[in-house]
Structure formats: C-alpha cells, structure tokens
C-alpha cells in the first residue's frame, strides 16, 4: 500500500465548474498536508497547506482534511483553463518524511 | 525574494560516471530536501538537510549522497550512474526548524539523462 494515494485521472471539468481532487493517506499519525500544482515540464508549486481537521480556504481553493478518515481533498471553484495541471497531494508522515501521491491530472475545458 | 535555484538545469552523463547537482535555498531557509521525480515512480524523497546535518533519508542506495554548507546551499552527488537514474532532481527549501511541519518550495529542477 502506498503512503499517499490519488486517482491519476484525467479529471475533466468545464470552465467555471468546481473541480474536486481527492487524496488518502496511510499513516494515521500524519500531521501536515499539502497540495502542489505541477504544470507539464515545470516543478511543483505549493498551493495550500492544512494541519487541522476541517476546511481551509484561499481564494478559489479550499482544502479539506478529515484525519479520522485519513482523507484530504482540494476544491477548485470557478475552474479556469489555466488550472489545467497535475495536482500532487503531499503528506508529512512518520519520521517526518514527505510522501507524495502520484498526482491527479486536471483538464479544464473552455 | 529570490526563489530556490538549481544548477545545472540539464545534464547528460554516461553510465558509470558521477554527477554533482547544486541547490541554493530561499534566503533565510535552512532546510533543504532533495527529490527524484520519474514518470513511473513519481516524486520520491532522497534526503533532507538542516543546519549542515542530514536529519532524514529516503530509501535510496548509498550511491546517492548529499551535503549542506554553512550558507545553507546544498549539493547532491550520484556516483556510478545507472540508466535508471535518469530523472528530474528537485530541491525544495523550507523555513521550518521543526521537521514535523513546514511548507516546502521547489526549485526548477535538474534534468539528468544517463546514456
């Protein structure tokens, strides 16, 4: 079992819709959770961090964390074609190591 | 504030050679982590340095090593290169003193091709 699991996609949504990206993790003791966006040929860019249960909003992005279910999600409201990228979920788990999911590719269609 | 810089950006090496990659973190950041990214394995953690000390290591063979200097700049070395070492090598810096938290910011990466 991988430490962090993501659906590889692609997830296709129309422009203006809400994109919902999901991630599960295996280490129940994990405390820090992050979402990164990676455009093709570029390095990952930090979008959000979340440390406690509940929702955290930043502009069009909302991160949701449920530690009991070991589940993290990222919602992108009013999706734009420029949001088309691969979204990586990262978890800081046991022994303080970062684990990354394989990423979900998002396509936002104009 | 300048971001994380990595040099060189592209590198072509032959099997059996060794390579050294360099990373300069964001000013004030003392934690530097290295990752290998391949299409098949995704992003995999190599090691983390903080204040010139390696405080975390991933599951890579001993051919992969690193170090950090007093100015927080870091180098990563791969000896006896294999074809499977072809990858994008990413460096990330963090402000956090506590390894249990802290947001990481990535550099542009070094694309290594081993022939």
mmCIF file of C-alpha atoms in Angstrom:
data_model
loop_
_atom_site.group_PDB
_atom_site.id
_atom_site.type_symbol
_atom_site.label_atom_id
_atom_site.label_comp_id
_atom_site.label_asym_id
_atom_site.label_seq_id
_atom_site.Cartn_x
_atom_site.Cartn_y
_atom_site.Cartn_z
ATOM 1 C CA UNK A 1 0.000 0.000 0.000
ATOM 2 C CA UNK A 2 1.340 3.407 -0.956
ATOM 3 C CA UNK A 3 1.623 6.070 1.703
ATOM 4 C CA UNK A 4 -0.411 8.536 -0.351
ATOM 5 C CA UNK A 5 -2.995 7.550 -2.938
ATOM 6 C CA UNK A 6 -4.522 9.728 -5.620
ATOM 7 C CA UNK A 7 -6.658 8.966 -8.630
ATOM 8 C CA UNK A 8 -4.410 9.617 -11.617
ATOM 9 C CA UNK A 9 -7.266 10.996 -13.715
ATOM 10 C CA UNK A 10 -7.526 12.752 -16.005
ATOM 11 C CA UNK A 11 -10.328 14.655 -14.353
ATOM 12 C CA UNK A 12 -12.135 16.780 -16.905
ATOM 13 C CA UNK A 13 -14.357 19.667 -15.872
ATOM 14 C CA UNK A 14 -15.887 22.522 -17.871
ATOM 15 C CA UNK A 15 -14.697 26.062 -17.314
ATOM 16 C CA UNK A 16 -16.458 27.655 -14.362
ATOM 17 C CA UNK A 17 -17.245 24.355 -12.649
ATOM 18 C CA UNK A 18 -15.919 23.056 -9.329
ATOM 19 C CA UNK A 19 -13.059 20.589 -9.564
ATOM 20 C CA UNK A 20 -12.748 18.146 -6.682
ATOM 21 C CA UNK A 21 -9.441 16.377 -6.120
ATOM 22 C CA UNK A 22 -9.038 13.665 -3.512
ATOM 23 C CA UNK A 23 -6.221 12.019 -1.624
ATOM 24 C CA UNK A 24 -5.977 9.308 1.028
ATOM 25 C CA UNK A 25 -3.009 8.520 3.218
ATOM 26 C CA UNK A 26 -1.973 5.516 5.247
ATOM 27 C CA UNK A 27 -0.043 6.932 8.210
ATOM 28 C CA UNK A 28 -2.602 7.811 10.869
ATOM 29 C CA UNK A 29 -0.004 9.855 12.724
ATOM 30 C CA UNK A 30 0.500 12.323 9.873
ATOM 31 C CA UNK A 31 0.150 15.939 10.907
ATOM 32 C CA UNK A 32 0.936 18.086 7.862
ATOM 33 C CA UNK A 33 -0.776 18.037 4.496
ATOM 34 C CA UNK A 34 -0.062 19.956 1.337
ATOM 35 C CA UNK A 35 -1.354 20.427 -2.185
ATOM 36 C CA UNK A 36 1.000 21.228 -5.029
ATOM 37 C CA UNK A 37 0.261 22.111 -8.635
ATOM 38 C CA UNK A 38 2.657 20.997 -11.353
ATOM 39 C CA UNK A 39 2.442 22.188 -14.915
ATOM 40 C CA UNK A 40 3.971 19.975 -17.573
ATOM 41 C CA UNK A 41 7.725 20.430 -17.657
ATOM 42 C CA UNK A 42 7.740 22.578 -14.527
ATOM 43 C CA UNK A 43 8.439 21.960 -10.851
ATOM 44 C CA UNK A 44 5.704 21.624 -8.205
ATOM 45 C CA UNK A 45 4.233 24.856 -6.855
ATOM 46 C CA UNK A 46 2.717 24.977 -3.366
ATOM 47 C CA UNK A 47 -0.989 25.854 -3.371
ATOM 48 C CA UNK A 48 -2.243 25.048 0.109
ATOM 49 C CA UNK A 49 -1.183 23.625 3.422
ATOM 50 C CA UNK A 50 -3.550 22.287 6.069
ATOM 51 C CA UNK A 51 -2.756 20.984 9.515
ATOM 52 C CA UNK A 52 -6.072 20.580 11.365
ATOM 53 C CA UNK A 53 -9.410 18.961 10.604
ATOM 54 C CA UNK A 54 -11.895 20.998 8.641
ATOM 55 C CA UNK A 55 -11.747 23.392 5.727
ATOM 56 C CA UNK A 56 -9.181 25.999 4.796
ATOM 57 C CA UNK A 57 -9.980 28.490 2.069
ATOM 58 C CA UNK A 58 -7.620 30.580 -0.024
ATOM 59 C CA UNK A 59 -9.206 32.389 -2.930
ATOM 60 C CA UNK A 60 -10.734 29.854 -5.303
ATOM 61 C CA UNK A 61 -9.070 26.973 -3.467
ATOM 62 C CA UNK A 62 -10.414 25.075 -0.459
ATOM 63 C CA UNK A 63 -8.504 22.294 1.237
ATOM 64 C CA UNK A 64 -10.425 19.837 3.388
ATOM 65 C CA UNK A 65 -8.908 17.491 5.946
ATOM 66 C CA UNK A 66 -10.519 14.578 7.752
ATOM 67 C CA UNK A 67 -7.938 12.817 9.895
ATOM 68 C CA UNK A 68 -10.378 10.174 11.132
ATOM 69 C CA UNK A 69 -10.968 9.066 7.550
ATOM 70 C CA UNK A 70 -7.356 9.800 6.532
ATOM 71 C CA UNK A 71 -8.635 11.884 3.682
ATOM 72 C CA UNK A 72 -7.576 15.197 2.170
ATOM 73 C CA UNK A 73 -9.273 16.991 -0.668
ATOM 74 C CA UNK A 74 -8.826 20.120 -2.742
ATOM 75 C CA UNK A 75 -11.732 22.001 -4.271
ATOM 76 C CA UNK A 76 -11.146 24.494 -7.051
ATOM 77 C CA UNK A 77 -14.084 26.808 -7.617
ATOM 78 C CA UNK A 78 -14.734 28.604 -10.895
ATOM 79 C CA UNK A 79 -12.168 26.401 -12.643
ATOM 80 C CA UNK A 80 -10.165 28.083 -15.397
ATOM 81 C CA UNK A 81 -8.245 26.550 -18.309
ATOM 82 C CA UNK A 82 -5.095 27.843 -16.597
ATOM 83 C CA UNK A 83 -5.852 25.441 -13.722
ATOM 84 C CA UNK A 84 -5.146 22.524 -16.059
ATOM 85 C CA UNK A 85 -2.180 20.774 -14.466
ATOM 86 C CA UNK A 86 -1.263 17.809 -12.310
ATOM 87 C CA UNK A 87 -2.146 18.229 -8.645
ATOM 88 C CA UNK A 88 0.056 16.490 -6.102
ATOM 89 C CA UNK A 89 -1.013 15.657 -2.587
ATOM 90 C CA UNK A 90 1.826 15.565 -0.056
ATOM 91 C CA UNK A 91 1.787 14.266 3.488
ATOM 92 C CA UNK A 92 4.426 14.589 6.152
ATOM 93 C CA UNK A 93 4.262 11.235 7.861
ATOM 94 C CA UNK A 94 6.238 9.061 10.182
ATOM 95 C CA UNK A 95 9.830 10.020 10.808
ATOM 96 C CA UNK A 96 8.985 13.434 9.364
ATOM 97 C CA UNK A 97 9.369 12.308 5.768
ATOM 98 C CA UNK A 98 7.379 13.823 2.962
ATOM 99 C CA UNK A 99 5.356 11.416 0.853
ATOM 100 C CA UNK A 100 3.816 12.500 -2.422
ATOM 101 C CA UNK A 101 0.934 10.978 -4.294
ATOM 102 C CA UNK A 102 1.358 10.205 -7.963
ATOM 103 C CA UNK A 103 -0.847 13.182 -8.830
ATOM 104 C CA UNK A 104 -4.204 13.799 -10.467
ATOM 105 C CA UNK A 105 -4.216 15.359 -13.896
ATOM 106 C CA UNK A 106 -6.898 18.029 -14.225
ATOM 107 C CA UNK A 107 -8.203 19.249 -17.571
ATOM 108 C CA UNK A 108 -10.416 22.319 -17.576
ATOM 109 C CA UNK A 109 -12.228 22.630 -20.890
ATOM 110 C CA UNK A 110 -13.070 26.117 -22.207
ATOM 111 C CA UNK B 1 12.689 37.403 -2.591
ATOM 112 C CA UNK B 2 14.543 35.084 -4.929
ATOM 113 C CA UNK B 3 13.302 31.524 -5.147
ATOM 114 C CA UNK B 4 15.147 28.247 -4.969
ATOM 115 C CA UNK B 5 17.811 27.939 -7.634
ATOM 116 C CA UNK B 6 19.316 24.769 -9.024
ATOM 117 C CA UNK B 7 22.284 24.237 -11.285
ATOM 118 C CA UNK B 8 22.786 22.917 -13.809
ATOM 119 C CA UNK B 9 19.319 22.756 -15.347
ATOM 120 C CA UNK B 10 20.171 19.979 -17.775
ATOM 121 C CA UNK B 11 22.851 17.333 -17.690
ATOM 122 C CA UNK B 12 23.776 14.375 -19.870
ATOM 123 C CA UNK B 13 26.088 11.755 -18.403
ATOM 124 C CA UNK B 14 27.288 8.286 -19.296
ATOM 125 C CA UNK B 15 26.741 5.151 -17.230
ATOM 126 C CA UNK B 16 29.397 4.749 -14.586
ATOM 127 C CA UNK B 17 30.148 8.453 -14.279
ATOM 128 C CA UNK B 18 29.329 10.557 -11.264
ATOM 129 C CA UNK B 19 27.423 13.807 -11.053
ATOM 130 C CA UNK B 20 27.045 16.689 -8.610
ATOM 131 C CA UNK B 21 23.948 18.861 -8.507
ATOM 132 C CA UNK B 22 23.682 22.138 -6.646
ATOM 133 C CA UNK B 23 20.829 23.893 -4.868
ATOM 134 C CA UNK B 24 20.592 27.334 -3.289
ATOM 135 C CA UNK B 25 17.586 27.708 -0.991
ATOM 136 C CA UNK B 26 15.406 30.740 -0.470
ATOM 137 C CA UNK B 27 17.225 33.298 1.654
ATOM 138 C CA UNK B 28 16.691 32.510 5.322
ATOM 139 C CA UNK B 29 15.637 28.904 4.712
ATOM 140 C CA UNK B 30 17.870 26.415 6.459
ATOM 141 C CA UNK B 31 16.159 23.180 5.456
ATOM 142 C CA UNK B 32 16.892 21.691 2.054
ATOM 143 C CA UNK B 33 15.334 18.492 0.751
ATOM 144 C CA UNK B 34 16.074 16.579 -2.412
ATOM 145 C CA UNK B 35 13.630 14.559 -4.505
ATOM 146 C CA UNK B 36 13.784 12.381 -7.575
ATOM 147 C CA UNK B 37 10.874 12.560 -9.983
ATOM 148 C CA UNK B 38 10.276 9.957 -12.684
ATOM 149 C CA UNK B 39 7.141 9.170 -14.699
ATOM 150 C CA UNK B 40 6.941 5.699 -13.220
ATOM 151 C CA UNK B 41 7.693 6.371 -9.556
ATOM 152 C CA UNK B 42 6.552 9.940 -9.140
ATOM 153 C CA UNK B 43 8.212 12.154 -6.549
ATOM 154 C CA UNK B 44 10.446 10.247 -4.185
ATOM 155 C CA UNK B 45 12.221 11.697 -1.177
ATOM 156 C CA UNK B 46 16.003 11.391 -1.171
ATOM 157 C CA UNK B 47 17.189 13.285 1.910
ATOM 158 C CA UNK B 48 16.820 16.420 3.964
ATOM 159 C CA UNK B 49 19.481 18.670 5.430
ATOM 160 C CA UNK B 50 19.120 21.230 8.168
ATOM 161 C CA UNK B 51 21.986 23.313 9.502
ATOM 162 C CA UNK B 52 24.552 21.176 7.671
ATOM 163 C CA UNK B 53 23.197 17.933 9.186
ATOM 164 C CA UNK B 54 21.288 15.222 7.378
ATOM 165 C CA UNK B 55 18.211 14.740 9.503
ATOM 166 C CA UNK B 56 16.206 12.487 7.211
ATOM 167 C CA UNK B 57 16.881 9.991 4.464
ATOM 168 C CA UNK B 58 14.747 8.140 1.951
ATOM 169 C CA UNK B 59 15.159 4.638 0.597
ATOM 170 C CA UNK B 60 17.850 5.186 -1.995
ATOM 171 C CA UNK B 61 21.150 3.326 -2.359
ATOM 172 C CA UNK B 62 24.361 4.724 -0.956
ATOM 173 C CA UNK B 63 25.358 5.964 -4.419
ATOM 174 C CA UNK B 64 23.155 8.935 -3.631
ATOM 175 C CA UNK B 65 24.664 11.331 -1.150
ATOM 176 C CA UNK B 66 24.426 14.943 -0.225
ATOM 177 C CA UNK B 67 25.750 17.686 1.939
ATOM 178 C CA UNK B 68 24.875 21.146 3.087
ATOM 179 C CA UNK B 69 27.182 24.079 3.600
ATOM 180 C CA UNK B 70 27.155 26.742 6.285
ATOM 181 C CA UNK B 71 25.334 29.146 3.938
ATOM 182 C CA UNK B 72 22.548 26.508 3.545
ATOM 183 C CA UNK B 73 23.472 25.752 -0.051
ATOM 184 C CA UNK B 74 23.303 22.044 -0.731
ATOM 185 C CA UNK B 75 24.835 19.610 -3.152
ATOM 186 C CA UNK B 76 23.708 16.165 -4.173
ATOM 187 C CA UNK B 77 26.062 13.593 -5.618
ATOM 188 C CA UNK B 78 25.280 10.421 -7.515
ATOM 189 C CA UNK B 79 28.147 8.039 -8.140
ATOM 190 C CA UNK B 80 28.377 5.177 -10.627
ATOM 191 C CA UNK B 81 25.411 6.394 -12.625
ATOM 192 C CA UNK B 82 22.895 3.888 -13.932
ATOM 193 C CA UNK B 83 20.359 4.301 -16.733
ATOM 194 C CA UNK B 84 17.592 4.255 -14.124
ATOM 195 C CA UNK B 85 18.987 7.392 -12.523
ATOM 196 C CA UNK B 86 17.642 9.442 -15.428
ATOM 197 C CA UNK B 87 15.128 11.725 -13.791
ATOM 198 C CA UNK B 88 14.228 15.226 -12.750
ATOM 199 C CA UNK B 89 16.004 16.035 -9.497
ATOM 200 C CA UNK B 90 14.218 18.600 -7.426
ATOM 201 C CA UNK B 91 15.418 20.582 -4.485
ATOM 202 C CA UNK B 92 12.993 22.126 -2.013
ATOM 203 C CA UNK B 93 13.687 24.563 0.775
ATOM 204 C CA UNK B 94 11.764 25.220 3.938
ATOM 205 C CA UNK B 95 11.870 27.753 6.722
ATOM 206 C CA UNK B 96 10.668 25.315 9.366
ATOM 207 C CA UNK B 97 13.008 24.378 12.169
ATOM 208 C CA UNK B 98 10.616 21.644 13.226
ATOM 209 C CA UNK B 99 10.820 18.785 10.741
ATOM 210 C CA UNK B 100 7.231 17.913 11.534
ATOM 211 C CA UNK B 101 5.797 20.944 9.804
ATOM 212 C CA UNK B 102 6.828 23.466 7.249
ATOM 213 C CA UNK B 103 5.912 24.262 3.718
ATOM 214 C CA UNK B 104 8.418 23.335 1.063
ATOM 215 C CA UNK B 105 9.184 25.432 -2.005
ATOM 216 C CA UNK B 106 10.668 23.731 -5.021
ATOM 217 C CA UNK B 107 13.391 24.846 -7.373
ATOM 218 C CA UNK B 108 13.131 24.389 -11.155
ATOM 219 C CA UNK B 109 14.946 21.070 -11.053
ATOM 220 C CA UNK B 110 17.879 19.479 -12.826
ATOM 221 C CA UNK B 111 17.016 17.151 -15.678
ATOM 222 C CA UNK B 112 19.594 14.331 -15.660
ATOM 223 C CA UNK B 113 19.863 11.978 -18.604
ATOM 224 C CA UNK B 114 22.112 8.944 -18.309
ATOM 225 C CA UNK B 115 23.117 7.260 -21.581
#
